[in-house]
Structure formats: structure tokens, C-alpha cells
Coordinates of C-alpha atoms in Angstrom, one line a residue:
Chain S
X1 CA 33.4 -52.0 -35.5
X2 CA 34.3 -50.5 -38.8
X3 CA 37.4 -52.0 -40.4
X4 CA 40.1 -49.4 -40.5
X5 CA 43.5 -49.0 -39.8
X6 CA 46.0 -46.6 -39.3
X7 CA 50.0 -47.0 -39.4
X8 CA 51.8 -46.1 -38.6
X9 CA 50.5 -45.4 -35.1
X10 CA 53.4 -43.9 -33.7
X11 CA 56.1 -41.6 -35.5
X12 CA 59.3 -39.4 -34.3
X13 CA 61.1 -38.2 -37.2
X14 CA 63.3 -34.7 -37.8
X15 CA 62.7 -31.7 -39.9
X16 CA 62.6 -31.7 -43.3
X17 CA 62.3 -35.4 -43.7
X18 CA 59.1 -37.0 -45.5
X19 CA 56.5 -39.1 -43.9
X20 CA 53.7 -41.3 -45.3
X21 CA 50.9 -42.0 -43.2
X22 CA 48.6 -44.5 -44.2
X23 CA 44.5 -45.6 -43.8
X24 CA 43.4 -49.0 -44.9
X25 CA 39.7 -50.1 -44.4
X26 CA 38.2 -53.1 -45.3
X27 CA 34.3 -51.4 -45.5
X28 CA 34.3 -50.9 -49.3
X29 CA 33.4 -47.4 -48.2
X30 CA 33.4 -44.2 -50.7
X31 CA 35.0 -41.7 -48.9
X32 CA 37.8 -41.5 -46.8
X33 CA 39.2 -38.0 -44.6
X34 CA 42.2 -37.2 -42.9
X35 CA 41.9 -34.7 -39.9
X36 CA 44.5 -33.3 -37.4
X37 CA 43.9 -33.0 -34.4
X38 CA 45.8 -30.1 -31.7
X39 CA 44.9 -28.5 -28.0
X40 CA 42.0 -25.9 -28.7
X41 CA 41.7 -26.6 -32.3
X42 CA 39.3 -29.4 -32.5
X43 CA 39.5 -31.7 -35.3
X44 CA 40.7 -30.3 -38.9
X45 CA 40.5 -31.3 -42.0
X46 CA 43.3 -31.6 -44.5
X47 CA 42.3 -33.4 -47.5
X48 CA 39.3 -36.4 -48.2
X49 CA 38.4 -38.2 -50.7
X50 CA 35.2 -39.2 -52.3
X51 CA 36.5 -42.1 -55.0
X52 CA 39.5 -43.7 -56.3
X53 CA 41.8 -40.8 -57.2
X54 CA 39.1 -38.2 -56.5
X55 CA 40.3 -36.1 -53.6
X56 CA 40.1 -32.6 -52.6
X57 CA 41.7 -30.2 -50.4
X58 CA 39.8 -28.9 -46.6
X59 CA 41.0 -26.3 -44.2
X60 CA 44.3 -27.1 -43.6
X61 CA 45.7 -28.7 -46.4
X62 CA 49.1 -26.5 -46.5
X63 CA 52.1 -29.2 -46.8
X64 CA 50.0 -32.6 -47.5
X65 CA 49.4 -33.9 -50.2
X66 CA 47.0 -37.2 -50.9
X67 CA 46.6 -40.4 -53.0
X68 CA 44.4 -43.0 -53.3
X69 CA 44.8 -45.3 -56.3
X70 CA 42.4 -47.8 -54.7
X71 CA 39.1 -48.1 -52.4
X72 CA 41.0 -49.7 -49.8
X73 CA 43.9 -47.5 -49.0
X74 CA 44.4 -43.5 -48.4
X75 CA 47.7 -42.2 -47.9
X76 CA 48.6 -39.0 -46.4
X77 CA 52.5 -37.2 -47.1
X78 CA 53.8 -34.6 -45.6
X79 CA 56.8 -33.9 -48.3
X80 CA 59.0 -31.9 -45.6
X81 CA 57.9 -32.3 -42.2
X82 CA 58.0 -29.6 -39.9
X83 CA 57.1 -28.7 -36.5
X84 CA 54.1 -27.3 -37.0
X85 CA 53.0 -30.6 -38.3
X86 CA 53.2 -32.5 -34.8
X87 CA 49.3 -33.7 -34.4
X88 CA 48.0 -36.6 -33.8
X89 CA 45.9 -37.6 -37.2
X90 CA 43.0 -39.1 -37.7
X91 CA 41.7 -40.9 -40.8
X92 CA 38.0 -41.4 -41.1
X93 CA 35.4 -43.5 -43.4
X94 CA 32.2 -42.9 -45.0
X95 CA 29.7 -45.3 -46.9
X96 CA 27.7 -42.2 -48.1
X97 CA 24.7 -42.9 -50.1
X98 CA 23.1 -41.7 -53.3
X99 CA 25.2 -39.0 -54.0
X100 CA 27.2 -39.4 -51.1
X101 CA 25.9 -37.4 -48.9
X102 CA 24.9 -37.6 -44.8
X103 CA 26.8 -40.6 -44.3
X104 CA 28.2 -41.0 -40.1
X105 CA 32.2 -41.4 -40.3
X106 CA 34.2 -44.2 -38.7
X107 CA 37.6 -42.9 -37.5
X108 CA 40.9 -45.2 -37.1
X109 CA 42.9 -45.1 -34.2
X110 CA 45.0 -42.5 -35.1
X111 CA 48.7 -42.0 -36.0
X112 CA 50.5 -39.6 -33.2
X113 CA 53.7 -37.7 -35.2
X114 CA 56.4 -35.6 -33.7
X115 CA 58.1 -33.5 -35.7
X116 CA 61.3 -32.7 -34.2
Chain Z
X1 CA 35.0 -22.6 -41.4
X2 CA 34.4 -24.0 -38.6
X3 CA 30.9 -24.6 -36.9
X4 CA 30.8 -22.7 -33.2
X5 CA 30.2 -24.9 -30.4
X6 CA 29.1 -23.6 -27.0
X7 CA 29.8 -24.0 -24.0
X8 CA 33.5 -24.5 -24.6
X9 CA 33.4 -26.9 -21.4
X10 CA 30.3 -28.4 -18.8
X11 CA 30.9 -29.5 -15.4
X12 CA 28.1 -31.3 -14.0
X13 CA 27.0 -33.9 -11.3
X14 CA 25.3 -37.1 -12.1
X15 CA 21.8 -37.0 -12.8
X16 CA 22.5 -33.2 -14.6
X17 CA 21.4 -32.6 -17.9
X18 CA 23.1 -30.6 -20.6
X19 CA 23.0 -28.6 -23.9
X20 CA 25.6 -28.8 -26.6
X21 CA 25.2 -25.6 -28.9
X22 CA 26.4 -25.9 -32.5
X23 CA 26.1 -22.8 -35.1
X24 CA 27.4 -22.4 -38.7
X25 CA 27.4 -19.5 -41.1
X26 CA 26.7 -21.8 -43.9
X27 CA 22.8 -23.5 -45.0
X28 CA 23.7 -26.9 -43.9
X29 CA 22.9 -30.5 -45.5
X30 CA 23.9 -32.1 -42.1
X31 CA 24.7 -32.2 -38.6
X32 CA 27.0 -34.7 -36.6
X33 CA 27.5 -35.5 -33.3
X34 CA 30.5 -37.3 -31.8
X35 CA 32.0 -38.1 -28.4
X36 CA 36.0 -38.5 -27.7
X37 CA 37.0 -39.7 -24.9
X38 CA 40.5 -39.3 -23.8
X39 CA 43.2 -40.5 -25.9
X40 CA 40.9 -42.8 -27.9
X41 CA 39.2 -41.7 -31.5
X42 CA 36.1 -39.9 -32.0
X43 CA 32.9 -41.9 -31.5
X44 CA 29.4 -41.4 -33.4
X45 CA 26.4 -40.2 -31.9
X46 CA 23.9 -38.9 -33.9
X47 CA 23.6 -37.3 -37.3
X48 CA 20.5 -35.2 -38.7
X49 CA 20.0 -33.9 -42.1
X50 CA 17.9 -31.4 -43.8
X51 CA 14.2 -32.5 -43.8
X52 CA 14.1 -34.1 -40.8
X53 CA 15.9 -37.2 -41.0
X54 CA 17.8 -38.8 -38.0
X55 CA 20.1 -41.6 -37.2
X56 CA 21.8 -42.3 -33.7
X57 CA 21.9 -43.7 -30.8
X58 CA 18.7 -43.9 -29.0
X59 CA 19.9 -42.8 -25.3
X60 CA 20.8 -39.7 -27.3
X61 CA 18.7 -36.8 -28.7
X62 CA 19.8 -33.3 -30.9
X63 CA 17.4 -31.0 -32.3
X64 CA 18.4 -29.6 -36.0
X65 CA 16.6 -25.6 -36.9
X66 CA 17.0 -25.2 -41.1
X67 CA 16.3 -21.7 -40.7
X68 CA 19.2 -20.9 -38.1
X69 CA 21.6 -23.5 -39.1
X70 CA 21.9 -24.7 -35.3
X71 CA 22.2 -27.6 -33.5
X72 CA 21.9 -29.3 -30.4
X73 CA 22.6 -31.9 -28.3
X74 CA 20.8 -32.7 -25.2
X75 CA 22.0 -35.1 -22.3
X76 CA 19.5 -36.0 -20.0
X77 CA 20.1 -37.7 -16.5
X78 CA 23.8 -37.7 -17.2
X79 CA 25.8 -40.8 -16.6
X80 CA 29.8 -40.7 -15.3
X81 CA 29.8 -42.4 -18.6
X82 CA 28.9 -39.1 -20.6
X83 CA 32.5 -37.5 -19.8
X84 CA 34.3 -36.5 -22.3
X85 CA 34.8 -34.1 -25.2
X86 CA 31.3 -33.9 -28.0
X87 CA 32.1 -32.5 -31.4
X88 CA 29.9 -31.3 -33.5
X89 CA 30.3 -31.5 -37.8
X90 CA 28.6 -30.0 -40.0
X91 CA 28.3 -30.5 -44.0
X92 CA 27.3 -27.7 -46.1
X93 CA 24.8 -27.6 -49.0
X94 CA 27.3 -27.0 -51.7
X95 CA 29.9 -29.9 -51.0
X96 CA 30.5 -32.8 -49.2
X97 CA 33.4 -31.7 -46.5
X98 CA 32.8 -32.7 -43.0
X99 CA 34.2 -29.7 -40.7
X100 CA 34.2 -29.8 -37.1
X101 CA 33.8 -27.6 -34.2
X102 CA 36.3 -26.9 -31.7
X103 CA 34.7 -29.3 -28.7
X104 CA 32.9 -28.8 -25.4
X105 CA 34.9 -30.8 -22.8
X106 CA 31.9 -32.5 -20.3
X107 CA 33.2 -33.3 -17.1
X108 CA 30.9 -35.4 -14.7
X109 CA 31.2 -35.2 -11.3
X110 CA 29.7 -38.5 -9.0

């Protein structure tokens, strides 16, 4: 299995607060997502990364904001959580190759948040 | 945007086979496949890219038309095993992101 984690696994926190969600793998990979994932919406992606401090915004990136200042770790923020932002979220790896491009991704556990 | 998937959900006995449609407006560098089962994290299947390449599992086979940008996934002689919800991503030409489809929910019956 692909070494990643997710923590915190389980959060309950109140509107308007901040929360830091993090994704740690030990795969060396290059690229590294963060999806959402609600009742009859599938997966969505909110921001991924493709190198240390490279990142870029997907579909739903409205209220996150990213980092990753090294390989290992990707952190997702939600600077004022609200309710609309309950989801369970999945972080995901990618080794990518040449140009990174057609790689399979490895998700983490995922981190269940509720927004209250 | 997001990649169509059809049927939005499969009930079938054991033995059945199935079709997983996935459709994209966009000319497409790849197609994946994944499996999520209940509460637990996505699971990779298969992934083909434009040219013809493939990589999955062997019990599993998907069919990739260039022209149409379409997909699909075919489960033969279905197993209880095979429950669960199959999404389909796709990867356009012009960048790297991976965007899913909404799901097909397979439910086997024994």
C-alpha cells in the first residue's frame, strides 16, 4: 500500500473557525490532490499540486487555500469554515512520469469534517 | 467539468456482467477507473491513455475511443465482490487535473 496519511481523520469544529487538514506520504511522489467528497456529487477537486510550492486551483477551490513547502506534506486550510464545507476529504498521490502525466492516484484515508 | 458517467446505479445478480459509461466534452490524455466501497477510500482499477496504453488489474477490462472521448468499463461474471460505487477520471490534453465523474453505485445481488 502507498504510504499516505491523512489527519486529522476526524473533525467537529464551529463556524468561522480555521482548520488545517493535512496529507503526509512517504512515496517521494510529484503530485499530490485534495478532493471533497458529498451525496450525488462524486469526488471534487479543490486544489493539487504538481511540485514543492507548485499548486493550482480545480473545481471547487472557493474557501481553500494550499501549501506545500516540501515533497512529503500537503496541507489543506479552510480560513473560515462554514457549513457548506462539511465533506469528507480525500487527499490523493501521484508518481507521474515524464512530464507528469497518466500516473494512477493513491488516496489516504480521508479526514471527515463537520462544520457546525 | 465533470466527465458523465452512466448508469447512475446497476443492480445485478451474480454471474451478470456490466457496462460503466464515461463521456467528457474535453480531447482527453487519460482515463481512470476506481472502485469505492463503503466508507473506505477510492481504489484503482485501470487507467488508459491516448495511444493505446493500459495499466490495471487484470480481472478488469475498459475500452478507451480518441475520437469520442468515451470510456468504458466492463465487468464480466460479476462477483458479490464487485459492489460498490466505480468512478471514472479523466485528464484533459491541456493540463494535468484529475476530475471525476459523479459514480455508478453497483449493487450485486447473490
Amino acid at each position: 500500500d502507498a504510504g499516505i496519511t491523512q489527519s486529522p481523520r476526524h473533525k467537529v469544529t464551529e463556524t468561522g473557525t480555521p482548520v488545517t487538514l493535512r496529507c503526509h506520504q512517504t512515496e517521494n511522489h510529484r503530485y499530490m490532490y485534495w478532493y471533497r467528497q458529498d451525496p450525488g456529487h462524486g469526488l471534487r477537486l479543490i486544489h493539487y499540486s504538481y511540485g514543492v510550492k507548485d499548486t493550482d486551483k480545480g473545481e471547487v477551490s472557493d474557501g481553500y487555500s494550499v501549501s506545500r513547502s516540501k515533497t512529503e506534506d500537503f496541507l489543506l486550510t479552510l480560513e473560515s469554515a462554514t457549513s457548506s464545507q462539511t465533506s469528507v476529504y480525500f487527499c490523493a498521490i501521484s508518481e507521474g512520469r515524464g512530464l507528469a502525466r497518466g500516473g494512477e492516484l493513491f488516496f489516504g484515508e480521508g479526514s471527515r469534517l463537520t462544520v457546525l | 467539468q465533470q466527465p458523465v458517467q452512466s448508469p447512475q446505479a446497476v443492480i445485478l445478480r451474480e454471474g451478470e456482467d456490466a457496462v460503466i459509461n464515461c463521456s467528457s466534452s474535453k480531447a482527453l490524455y487519460s482515463v481512470h477507473w476506481y472502485r469505492q466501497k463503503h466508507g473506505e477510500a477510492p481504489v484503482f482499477l485501470m487507467i488508459l491513455l491516448k495511444g493505446g496504453e493500459q495499466k490495471g488489474h487484470e480481472k478488469i477490462s475498459a475500452s478507451f475511443n480518441e475520437k469520442k472521448q468515451q470510456s468504458s468499463l466492463y465487468l464480466t461474471a460479476s462477483q458479490l465482490s464487485y459492489s460498490g460505487t466505480y468512478f471514472c477520471g479523466t485528464e484533459a490534453e491541456t493540463d494535468d487535473k484529475i476530475i471525476f465523474g459523479k459514480g455508478t453505485r453497483l449493487h450485486i445481488l447473490p
